[in-house]
Coordinates of C-alpha atoms and ligand atoms in Angstrom, one line a residue:
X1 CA 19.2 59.8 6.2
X2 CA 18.5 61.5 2.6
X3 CA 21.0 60.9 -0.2
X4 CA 22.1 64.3 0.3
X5 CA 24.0 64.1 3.9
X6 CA 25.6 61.2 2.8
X7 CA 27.3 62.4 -0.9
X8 CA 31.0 63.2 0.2
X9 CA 34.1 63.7 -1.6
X10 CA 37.9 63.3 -0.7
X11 CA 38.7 65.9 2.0
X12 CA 40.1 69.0 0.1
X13 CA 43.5 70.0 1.2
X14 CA 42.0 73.4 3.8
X15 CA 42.4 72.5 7.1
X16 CA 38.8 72.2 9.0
X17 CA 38.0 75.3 10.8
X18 CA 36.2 75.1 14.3
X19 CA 32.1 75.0 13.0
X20 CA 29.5 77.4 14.0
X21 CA 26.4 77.2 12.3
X22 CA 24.1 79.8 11.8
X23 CA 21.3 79.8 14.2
X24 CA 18.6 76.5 14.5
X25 CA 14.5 77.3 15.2
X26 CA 13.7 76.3 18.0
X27 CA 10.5 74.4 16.6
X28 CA 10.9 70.7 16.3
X29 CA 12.7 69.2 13.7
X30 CA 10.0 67.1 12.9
X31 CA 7.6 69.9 12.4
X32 CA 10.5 71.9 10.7
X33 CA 10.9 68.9 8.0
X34 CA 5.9 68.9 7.8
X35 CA 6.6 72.3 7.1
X36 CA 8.8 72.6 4.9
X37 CA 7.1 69.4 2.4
X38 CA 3.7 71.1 2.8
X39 CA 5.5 74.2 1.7
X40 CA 8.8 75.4 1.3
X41 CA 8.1 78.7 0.9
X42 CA 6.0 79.7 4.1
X43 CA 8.5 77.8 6.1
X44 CA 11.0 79.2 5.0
X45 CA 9.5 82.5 5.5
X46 CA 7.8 82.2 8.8
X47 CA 11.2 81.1 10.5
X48 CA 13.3 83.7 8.4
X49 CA 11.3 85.8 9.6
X50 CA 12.8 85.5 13.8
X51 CA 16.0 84.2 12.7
X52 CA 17.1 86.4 10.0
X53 CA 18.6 85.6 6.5
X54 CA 20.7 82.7 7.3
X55 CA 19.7 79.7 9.5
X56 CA 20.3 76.2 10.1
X57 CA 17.3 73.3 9.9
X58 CA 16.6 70.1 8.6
X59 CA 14.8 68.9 5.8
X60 CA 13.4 65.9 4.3
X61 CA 15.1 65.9 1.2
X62 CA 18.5 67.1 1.8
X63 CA 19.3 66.9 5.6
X64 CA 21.1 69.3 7.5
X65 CA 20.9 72.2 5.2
X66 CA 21.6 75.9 5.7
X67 CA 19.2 78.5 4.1
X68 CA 20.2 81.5 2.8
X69 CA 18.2 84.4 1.8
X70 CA 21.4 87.1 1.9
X71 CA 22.1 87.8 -1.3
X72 CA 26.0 88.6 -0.2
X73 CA 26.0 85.3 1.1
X74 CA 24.1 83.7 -1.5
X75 CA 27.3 85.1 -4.2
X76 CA 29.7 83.3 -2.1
X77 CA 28.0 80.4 -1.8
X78 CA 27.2 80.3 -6.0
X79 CA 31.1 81.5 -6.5
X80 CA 32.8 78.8 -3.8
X81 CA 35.5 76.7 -5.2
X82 CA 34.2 73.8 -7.0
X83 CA 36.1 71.6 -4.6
X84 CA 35.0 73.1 -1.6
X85 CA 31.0 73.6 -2.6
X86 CA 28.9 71.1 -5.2
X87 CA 26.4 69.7 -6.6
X88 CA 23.3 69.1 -4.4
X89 CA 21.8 65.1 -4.7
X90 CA 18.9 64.2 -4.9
X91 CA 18.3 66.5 -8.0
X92 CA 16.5 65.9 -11.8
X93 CA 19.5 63.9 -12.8
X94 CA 17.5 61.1 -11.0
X95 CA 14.7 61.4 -13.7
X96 CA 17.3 62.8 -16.6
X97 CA 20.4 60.1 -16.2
X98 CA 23.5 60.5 -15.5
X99 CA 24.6 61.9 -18.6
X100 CA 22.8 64.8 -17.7
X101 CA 24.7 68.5 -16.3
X102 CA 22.4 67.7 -13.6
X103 CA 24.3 65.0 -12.4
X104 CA 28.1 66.0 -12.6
X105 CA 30.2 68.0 -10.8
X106 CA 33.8 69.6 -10.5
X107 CA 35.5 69.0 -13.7
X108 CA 33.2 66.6 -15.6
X109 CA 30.6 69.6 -15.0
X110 CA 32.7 72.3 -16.6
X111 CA 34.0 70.2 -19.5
X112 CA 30.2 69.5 -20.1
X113 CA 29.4 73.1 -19.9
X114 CA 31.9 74.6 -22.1
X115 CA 30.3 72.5 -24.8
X116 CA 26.7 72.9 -24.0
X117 CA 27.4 77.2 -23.7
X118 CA 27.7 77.9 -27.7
X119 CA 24.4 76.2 -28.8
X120 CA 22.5 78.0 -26.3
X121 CA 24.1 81.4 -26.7
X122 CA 24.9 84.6 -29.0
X123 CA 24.6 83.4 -32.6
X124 CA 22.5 80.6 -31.9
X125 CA 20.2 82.5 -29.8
X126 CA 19.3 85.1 -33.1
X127 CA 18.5 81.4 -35.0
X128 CA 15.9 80.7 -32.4
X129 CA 14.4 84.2 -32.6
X130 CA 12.4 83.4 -36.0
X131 CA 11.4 80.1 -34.2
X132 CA 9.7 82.0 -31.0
X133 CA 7.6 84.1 -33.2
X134 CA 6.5 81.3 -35.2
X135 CA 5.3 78.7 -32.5
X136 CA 4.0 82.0 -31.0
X137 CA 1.7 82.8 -34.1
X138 CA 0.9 78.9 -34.6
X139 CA -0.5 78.5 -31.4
X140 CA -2.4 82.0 -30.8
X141 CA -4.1 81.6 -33.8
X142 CA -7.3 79.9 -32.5
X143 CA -7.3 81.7 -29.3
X144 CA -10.7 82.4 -28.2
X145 CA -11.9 86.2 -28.3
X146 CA -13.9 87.6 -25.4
X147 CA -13.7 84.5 -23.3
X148 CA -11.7 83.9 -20.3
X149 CA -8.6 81.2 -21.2
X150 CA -5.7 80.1 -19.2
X151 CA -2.6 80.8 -20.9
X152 CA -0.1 78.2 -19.2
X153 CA -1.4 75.9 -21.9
X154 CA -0.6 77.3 -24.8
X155 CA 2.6 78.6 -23.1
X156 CA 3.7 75.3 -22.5
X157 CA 2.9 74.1 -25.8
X158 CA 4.7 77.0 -26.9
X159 CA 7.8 76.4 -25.1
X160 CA 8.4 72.9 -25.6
X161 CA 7.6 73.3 -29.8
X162 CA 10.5 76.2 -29.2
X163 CA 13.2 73.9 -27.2
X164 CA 12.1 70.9 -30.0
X165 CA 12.7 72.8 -32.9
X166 CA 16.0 74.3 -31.0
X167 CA 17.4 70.9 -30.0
X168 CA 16.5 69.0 -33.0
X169 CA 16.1 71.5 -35.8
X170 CA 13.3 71.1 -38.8
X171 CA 10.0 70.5 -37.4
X172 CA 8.9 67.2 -38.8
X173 CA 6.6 64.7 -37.7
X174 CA 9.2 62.6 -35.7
X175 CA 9.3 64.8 -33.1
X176 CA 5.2 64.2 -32.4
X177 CA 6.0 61.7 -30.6
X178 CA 8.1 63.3 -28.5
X179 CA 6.0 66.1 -28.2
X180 CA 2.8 63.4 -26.9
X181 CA 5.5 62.0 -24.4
X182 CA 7.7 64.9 -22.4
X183 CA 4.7 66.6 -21.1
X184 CA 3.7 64.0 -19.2
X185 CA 7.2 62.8 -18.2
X186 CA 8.4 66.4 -17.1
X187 CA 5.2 66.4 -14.7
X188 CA 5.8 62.5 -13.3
X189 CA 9.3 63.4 -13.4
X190 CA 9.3 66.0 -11.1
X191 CA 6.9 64.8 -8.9
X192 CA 9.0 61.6 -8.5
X193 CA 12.4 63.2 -8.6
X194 CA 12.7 63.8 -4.8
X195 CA 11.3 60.5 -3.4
X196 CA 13.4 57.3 -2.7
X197 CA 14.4 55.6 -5.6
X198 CA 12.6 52.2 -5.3
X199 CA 15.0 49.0 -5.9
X200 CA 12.2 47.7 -8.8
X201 CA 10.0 49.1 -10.8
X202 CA 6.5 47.4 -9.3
X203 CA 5.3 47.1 -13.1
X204 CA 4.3 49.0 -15.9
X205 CA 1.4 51.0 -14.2
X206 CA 3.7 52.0 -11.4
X207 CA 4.6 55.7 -11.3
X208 CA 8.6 54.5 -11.6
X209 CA 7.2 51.7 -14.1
X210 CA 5.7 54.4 -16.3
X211 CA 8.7 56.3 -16.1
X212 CA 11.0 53.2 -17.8
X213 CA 8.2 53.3 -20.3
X214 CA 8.6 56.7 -21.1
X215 CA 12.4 56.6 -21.1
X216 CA 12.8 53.2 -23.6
X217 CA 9.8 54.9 -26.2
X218 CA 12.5 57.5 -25.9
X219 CA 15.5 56.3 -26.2
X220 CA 14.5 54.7 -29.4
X221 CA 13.7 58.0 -30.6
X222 CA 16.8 59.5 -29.7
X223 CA 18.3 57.1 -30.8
X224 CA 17.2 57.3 -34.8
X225 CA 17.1 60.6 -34.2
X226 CA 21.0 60.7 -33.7
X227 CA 21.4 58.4 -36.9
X228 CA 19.6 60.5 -39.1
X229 CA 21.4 63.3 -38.1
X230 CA 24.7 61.5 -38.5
X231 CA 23.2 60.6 -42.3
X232 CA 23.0 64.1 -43.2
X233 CA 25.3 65.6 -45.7
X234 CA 24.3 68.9 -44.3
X235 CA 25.6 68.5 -40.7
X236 CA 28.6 70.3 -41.0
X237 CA 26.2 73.5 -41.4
X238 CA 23.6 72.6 -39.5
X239 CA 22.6 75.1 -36.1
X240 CA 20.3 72.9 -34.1
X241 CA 21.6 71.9 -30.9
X242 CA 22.0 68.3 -31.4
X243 CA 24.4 69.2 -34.4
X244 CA 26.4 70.9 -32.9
X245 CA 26.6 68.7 -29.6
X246 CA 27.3 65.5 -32.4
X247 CA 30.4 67.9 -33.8
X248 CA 31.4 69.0 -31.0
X249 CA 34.6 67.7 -28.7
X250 CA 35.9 68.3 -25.4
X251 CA 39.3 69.6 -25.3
X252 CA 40.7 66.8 -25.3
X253 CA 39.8 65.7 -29.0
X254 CA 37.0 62.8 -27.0
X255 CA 33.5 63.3 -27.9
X256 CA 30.1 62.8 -26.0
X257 CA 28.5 59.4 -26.0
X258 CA 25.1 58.9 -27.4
X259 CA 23.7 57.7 -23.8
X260 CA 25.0 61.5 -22.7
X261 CA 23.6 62.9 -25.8
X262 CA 20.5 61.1 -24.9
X263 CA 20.4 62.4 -21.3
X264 CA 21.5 65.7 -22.0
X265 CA 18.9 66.9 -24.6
X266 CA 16.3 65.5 -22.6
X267 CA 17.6 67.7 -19.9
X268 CA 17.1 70.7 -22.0
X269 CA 13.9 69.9 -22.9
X270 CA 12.6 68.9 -19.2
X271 CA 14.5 72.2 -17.8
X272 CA 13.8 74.1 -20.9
X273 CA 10.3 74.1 -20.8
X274 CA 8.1 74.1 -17.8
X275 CA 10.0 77.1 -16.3
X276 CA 9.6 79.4 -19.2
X277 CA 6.3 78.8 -19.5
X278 CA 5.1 78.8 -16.0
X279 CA 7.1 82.9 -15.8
X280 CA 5.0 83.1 -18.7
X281 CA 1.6 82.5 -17.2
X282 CA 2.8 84.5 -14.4
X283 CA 3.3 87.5 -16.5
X284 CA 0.2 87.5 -18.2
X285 CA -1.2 87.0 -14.7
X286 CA 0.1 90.2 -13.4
X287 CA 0.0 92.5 -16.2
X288 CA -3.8 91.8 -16.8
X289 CA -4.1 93.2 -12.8
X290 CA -1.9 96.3 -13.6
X291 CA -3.4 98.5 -16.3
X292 CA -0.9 101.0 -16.1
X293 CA 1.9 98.6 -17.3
X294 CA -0.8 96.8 -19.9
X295 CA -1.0 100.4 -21.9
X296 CA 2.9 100.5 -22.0
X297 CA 3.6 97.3 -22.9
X298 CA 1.2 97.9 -25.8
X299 CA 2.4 101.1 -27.1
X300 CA 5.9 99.8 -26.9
X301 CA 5.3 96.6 -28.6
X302 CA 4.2 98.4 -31.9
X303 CA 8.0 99.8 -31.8
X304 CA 11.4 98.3 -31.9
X305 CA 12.0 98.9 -28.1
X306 CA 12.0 96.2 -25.8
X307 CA 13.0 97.7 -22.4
X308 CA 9.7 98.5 -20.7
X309 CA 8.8 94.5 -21.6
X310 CA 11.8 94.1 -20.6
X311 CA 11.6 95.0 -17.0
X312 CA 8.5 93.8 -17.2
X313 CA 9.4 90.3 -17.5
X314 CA 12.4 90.6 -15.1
X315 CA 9.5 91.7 -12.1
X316 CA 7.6 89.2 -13.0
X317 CA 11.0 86.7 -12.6
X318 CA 11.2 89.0 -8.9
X319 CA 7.8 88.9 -7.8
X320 CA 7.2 85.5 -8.9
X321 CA 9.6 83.3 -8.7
X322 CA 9.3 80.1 -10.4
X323 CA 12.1 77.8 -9.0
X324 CA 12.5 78.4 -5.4
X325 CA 16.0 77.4 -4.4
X326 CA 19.3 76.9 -5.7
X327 CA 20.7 73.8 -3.4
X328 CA 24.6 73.3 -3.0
X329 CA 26.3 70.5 -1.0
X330 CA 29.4 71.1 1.3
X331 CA 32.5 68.7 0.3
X332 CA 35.3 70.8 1.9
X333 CA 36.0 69.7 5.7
X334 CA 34.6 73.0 6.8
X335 CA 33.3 76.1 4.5
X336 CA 33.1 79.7 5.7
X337 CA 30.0 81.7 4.7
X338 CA 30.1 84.5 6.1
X339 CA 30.6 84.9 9.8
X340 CA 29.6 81.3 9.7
X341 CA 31.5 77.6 9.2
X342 CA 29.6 75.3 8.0
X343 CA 30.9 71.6 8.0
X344 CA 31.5 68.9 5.5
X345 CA 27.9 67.0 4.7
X346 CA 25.9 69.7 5.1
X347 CA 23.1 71.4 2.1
X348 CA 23.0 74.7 1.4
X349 CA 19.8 76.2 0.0
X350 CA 19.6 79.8 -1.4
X351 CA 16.3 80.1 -1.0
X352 CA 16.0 82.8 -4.4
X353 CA 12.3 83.6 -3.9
X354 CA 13.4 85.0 -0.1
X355 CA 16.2 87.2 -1.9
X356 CA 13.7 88.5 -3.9
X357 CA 10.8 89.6 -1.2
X358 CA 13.8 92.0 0.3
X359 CA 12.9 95.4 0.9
X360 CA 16.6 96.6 1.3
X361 CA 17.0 95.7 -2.8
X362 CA 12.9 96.1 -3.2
X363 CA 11.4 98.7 -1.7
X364 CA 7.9 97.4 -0.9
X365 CA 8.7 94.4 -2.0
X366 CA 4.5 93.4 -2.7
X367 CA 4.0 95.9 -5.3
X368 CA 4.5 94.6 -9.3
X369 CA 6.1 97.9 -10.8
X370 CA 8.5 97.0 -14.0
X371 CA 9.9 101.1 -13.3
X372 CA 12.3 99.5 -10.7
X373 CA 14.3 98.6 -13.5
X374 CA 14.1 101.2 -16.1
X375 CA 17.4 103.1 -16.5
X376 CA 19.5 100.1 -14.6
X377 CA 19.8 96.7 -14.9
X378 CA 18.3 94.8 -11.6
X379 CA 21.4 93.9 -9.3
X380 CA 23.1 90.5 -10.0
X381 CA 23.3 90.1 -6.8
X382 CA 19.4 90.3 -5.6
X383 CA 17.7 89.3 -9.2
X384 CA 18.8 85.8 -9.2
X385 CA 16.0 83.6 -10.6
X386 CA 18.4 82.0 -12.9
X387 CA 20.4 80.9 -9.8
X388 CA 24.5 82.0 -9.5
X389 CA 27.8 80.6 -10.4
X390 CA 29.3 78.1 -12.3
X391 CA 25.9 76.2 -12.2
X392 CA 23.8 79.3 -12.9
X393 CA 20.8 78.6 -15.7
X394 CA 22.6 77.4 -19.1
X395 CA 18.9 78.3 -20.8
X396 CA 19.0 81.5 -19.3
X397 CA 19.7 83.9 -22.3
X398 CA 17.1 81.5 -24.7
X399 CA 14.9 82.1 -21.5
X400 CA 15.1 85.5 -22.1
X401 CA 15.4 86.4 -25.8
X402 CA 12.1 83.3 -26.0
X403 CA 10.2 84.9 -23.1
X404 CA 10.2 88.9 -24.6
X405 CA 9.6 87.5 -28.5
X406 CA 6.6 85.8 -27.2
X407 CA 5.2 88.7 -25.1
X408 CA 6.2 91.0 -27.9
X409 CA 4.1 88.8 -30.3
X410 CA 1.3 88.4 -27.9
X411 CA 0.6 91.9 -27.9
X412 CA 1.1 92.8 -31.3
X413 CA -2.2 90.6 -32.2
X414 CA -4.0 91.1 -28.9
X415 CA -5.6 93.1 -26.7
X416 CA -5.7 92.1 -23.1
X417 CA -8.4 93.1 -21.1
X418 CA -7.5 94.5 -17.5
X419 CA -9.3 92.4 -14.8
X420 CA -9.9 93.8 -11.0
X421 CA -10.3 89.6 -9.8
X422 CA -7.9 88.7 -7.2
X423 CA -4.3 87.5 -7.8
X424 CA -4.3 84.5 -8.8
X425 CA -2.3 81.8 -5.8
X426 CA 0.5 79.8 -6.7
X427 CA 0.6 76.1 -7.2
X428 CA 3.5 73.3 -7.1
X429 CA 4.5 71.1 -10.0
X430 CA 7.5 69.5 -8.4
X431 CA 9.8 72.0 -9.9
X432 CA 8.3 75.1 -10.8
X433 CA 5.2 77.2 -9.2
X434 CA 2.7 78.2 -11.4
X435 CA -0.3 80.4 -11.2
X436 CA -3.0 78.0 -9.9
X437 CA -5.8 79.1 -12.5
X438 CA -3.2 78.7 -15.1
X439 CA -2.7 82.8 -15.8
X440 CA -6.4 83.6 -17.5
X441 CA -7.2 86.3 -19.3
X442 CA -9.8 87.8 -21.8
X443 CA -7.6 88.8 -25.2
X444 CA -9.3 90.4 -28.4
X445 CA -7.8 90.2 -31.8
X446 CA -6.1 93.7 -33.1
X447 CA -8.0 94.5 -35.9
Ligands
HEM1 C1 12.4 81.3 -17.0 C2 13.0 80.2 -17.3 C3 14.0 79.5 -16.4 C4 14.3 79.6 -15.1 C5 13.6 80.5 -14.1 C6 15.4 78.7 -14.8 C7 16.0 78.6 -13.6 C8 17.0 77.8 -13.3 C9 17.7 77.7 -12.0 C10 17.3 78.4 -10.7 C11 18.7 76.8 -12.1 C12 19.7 76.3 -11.0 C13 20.8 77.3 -11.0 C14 21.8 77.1 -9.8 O1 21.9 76.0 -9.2 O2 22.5 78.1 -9.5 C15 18.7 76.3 -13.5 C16 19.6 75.3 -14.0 C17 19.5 74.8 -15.3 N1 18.7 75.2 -16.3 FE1 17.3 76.7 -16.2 N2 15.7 78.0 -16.0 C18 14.9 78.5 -17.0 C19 15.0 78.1 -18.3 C20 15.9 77.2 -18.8 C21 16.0 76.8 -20.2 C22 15.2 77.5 -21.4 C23 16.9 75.8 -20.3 C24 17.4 75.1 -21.6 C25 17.4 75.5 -22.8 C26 17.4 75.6 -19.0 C27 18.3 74.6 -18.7 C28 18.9 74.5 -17.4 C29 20.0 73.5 -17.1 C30 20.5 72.5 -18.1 C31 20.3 73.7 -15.8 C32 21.4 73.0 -15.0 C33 22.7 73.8 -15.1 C34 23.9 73.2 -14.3 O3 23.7 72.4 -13.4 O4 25.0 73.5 -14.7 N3 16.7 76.4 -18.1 N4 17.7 76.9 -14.2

């Protein structure tokens, strides 16, 4: 039995309702759960496609889980009572601690929300503009001319410099270390995430092993990186994330221990980074196959517009997703979804990329074309990569503003050559899907 059919909470005070599920395949469970680990996505779509947008199977990781690719029933299920509908287990908090937002739920969750919201949002966000461009310029300056290059790469570099410089203000050389060790930790990390958590460590060279390795060159880090930032007589104006988190309280004047502060920041730069970059690679990926919107994302780019790129960036988010579901857990004795109840112990999975390949929100859902969304802003309720609710993305605005500053920069010193080779297939890092050649293109310097 997975963690997740066996996470429970006290019985709410609603009355359970009699349960009906939403349909079951009639396939096997045991070939439902082969499918789904060899891939999610197919599965998903292949049995979606005779049963509709909501049905019940079982999976590996979290049990007896419902899937839902309605986006109606996708808001209810992201704007369910707290009580009623949590957190999904096993998730990253596994790898992250459980200090991280990953790991808490109901109350604790909000509390920890409200204070992570501000650093990641409005002013903040116009600090970290300055710091896109930069790492943008630093690490396109030795791109190769006329020579095919992948671009998740860079990106990632990119992105993780970005969430560094974000989370821990100046760039200085203490945070090379941690620049050598997340990469590698994200990937392990998310690879490990969703297997059984072993009762030792089976030594150093283990993959768990090199994960407490990772975590104590860390927390050392962290750890003097806290004091020094304590030391300063400049913290009370300081903007970087961990500033603020260090001044900040909860409401009820308590503040947030250094293990959470620990956990938490290297939750925003595990979460922060891989997904932003991996949209990135996407989007060079598509618009080097799409001429048409190549030419206007260069013409605009010499202007102070932004909504053709845009649009651009939210097809890319549509036609290639990068995090495939949002999971929920049912606490309440019964939860209705729909013309369906759903009992206590049971997942819920919106599976987002399923939402996305809709025709009735996308007509011809295949086709990349950014127009869809020039004039109007996509619906909130079918455009959900960021996920929904009280759980929805916390990076999603720095996503944003980080991903469009980038592209923006991109192709104000490049030229990318339009390529007639075949879309590029996705691959699986644990977390997020990237384009499997990386997102190559052929750039030339603007002269
Ligand atoms: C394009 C980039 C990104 C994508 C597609 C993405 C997607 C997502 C999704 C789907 C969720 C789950 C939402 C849900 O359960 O409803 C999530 C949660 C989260 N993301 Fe992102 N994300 C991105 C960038 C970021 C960035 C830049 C940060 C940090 C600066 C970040 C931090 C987080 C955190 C901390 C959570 C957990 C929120 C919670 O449980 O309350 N993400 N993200």
């Amino acid at each position: 039995m997975s963690d997740a059919t066996i996470t429970t909470k006290p019985p709410t005070a609603s009355p359970a309702l009699p349960v009906r599920l939403p349909p079951t395949p009639r396939v096997p469970t045991f070939l439902q759960g082969v499918g789904f680990s060899l891939s999610p996505k197919w599965t998903i779509a292949q049995i979606g496609r005779r049963h509709g947008d909501i049905f019940t199977m079982k999976t590996p990781i979290s049990g007896r889980t419902v899937i839902v690719a309605d986006p109606g029933l996708a808001k209810q299920v992201f704007m369910a009572d707290t009580d009623a509908v949590g957190n999904i287990q096993p998730n990253l908090s596994r790898v992250l601690g459980p200090g991280s937002v990953f790991a808490l739920d109901g109350t604790d969750h909000r509390r920890r929300r409200k204070l992570l919201t501000p650093p990641l949002h409005g002013k903040s966000i116009k600090n970290y503009e300055r710091i896109f461009e930069e790492e943008t310029l630093r690490e396109t300056a030795n791109w190769p001319e006329d020579q095919a290059f992948g671009t998740l790469e860079p990106m990632m570099r990119i992105t993780l410099n970005a969430i560094l410089r974000a989370v821990f203000g100046a760039d200085g050389t203490h945070l090379d270390e941690l620049r050598r060790i997340i990469p590698p930790w994200v990937t392990l990390g998310s690879r490990l995430f969703l297997l059984p958590m072993p009762s030792r460590t089976y030594g150093p060279y283990s993959p768990w092993g090199r994960l407490a390795v990772y975590r104590k060159r860390y927390d050392g880090l962290i750890g003097r990186l806290i004091d020094a930032v304590h030391a300063d007589p400049n913290l009370d104006t300081r903007d970087d994330v961990l500033a603020l988190l260090l001044r900040s309280t909860y409401e009820d004047g308590s503040t947030m221990s250094r293990q959470d502060i620990g956990d938490e920041l290297l939750t925003l730069l595990a979460a922060g980074h891989e997904t932003t970059a991996a949209t990135m690679g996407w989007a060079f990926e598509r618009i080097s196959r799409h001429p048409d919107v190549l030419a206007q994302l260069a013409a605009e780019a010499d202007t102070d517009g932004n909504e053709y790129r845009q649009a651009t960036i939210l097809e890319v988010q549509r036609s290639r997703t990068v995090i495939d579901f949002a999971g929920r857990h049912v606490y309440a004795p019964t939860f209705e979804l729909g013309e369906w109840v759903i009992p206590q112990g049971y997942s819920i999975l919106v599976a987002i990329a399923q939402v996305h390949q809709r025709s009735q929100d996308f007509p011809d859902p295949e086709r990349f074309d950014p127009q869809r969304y020039i004039g109007q802003r996509p619906s909130t309720l079918a455009h959900i990569p960021f996920g929904g609710g009280t759980r929805r993305c916390v990076g999603a605005t720095f996503a944003s503003v980080e991903m469009d500053i980038v592209l923006r920069t991109v192709l104000r010193h490049f030229v990318i050559d339009a390529t007639t080779a075949p879309a590029e297939k996705s691959h699986f890092r644990g977390v997020a899907h990237t384009p499997k050649k990386g997102g190559r293109i052929i750039a030339h310097r603007r002269r």
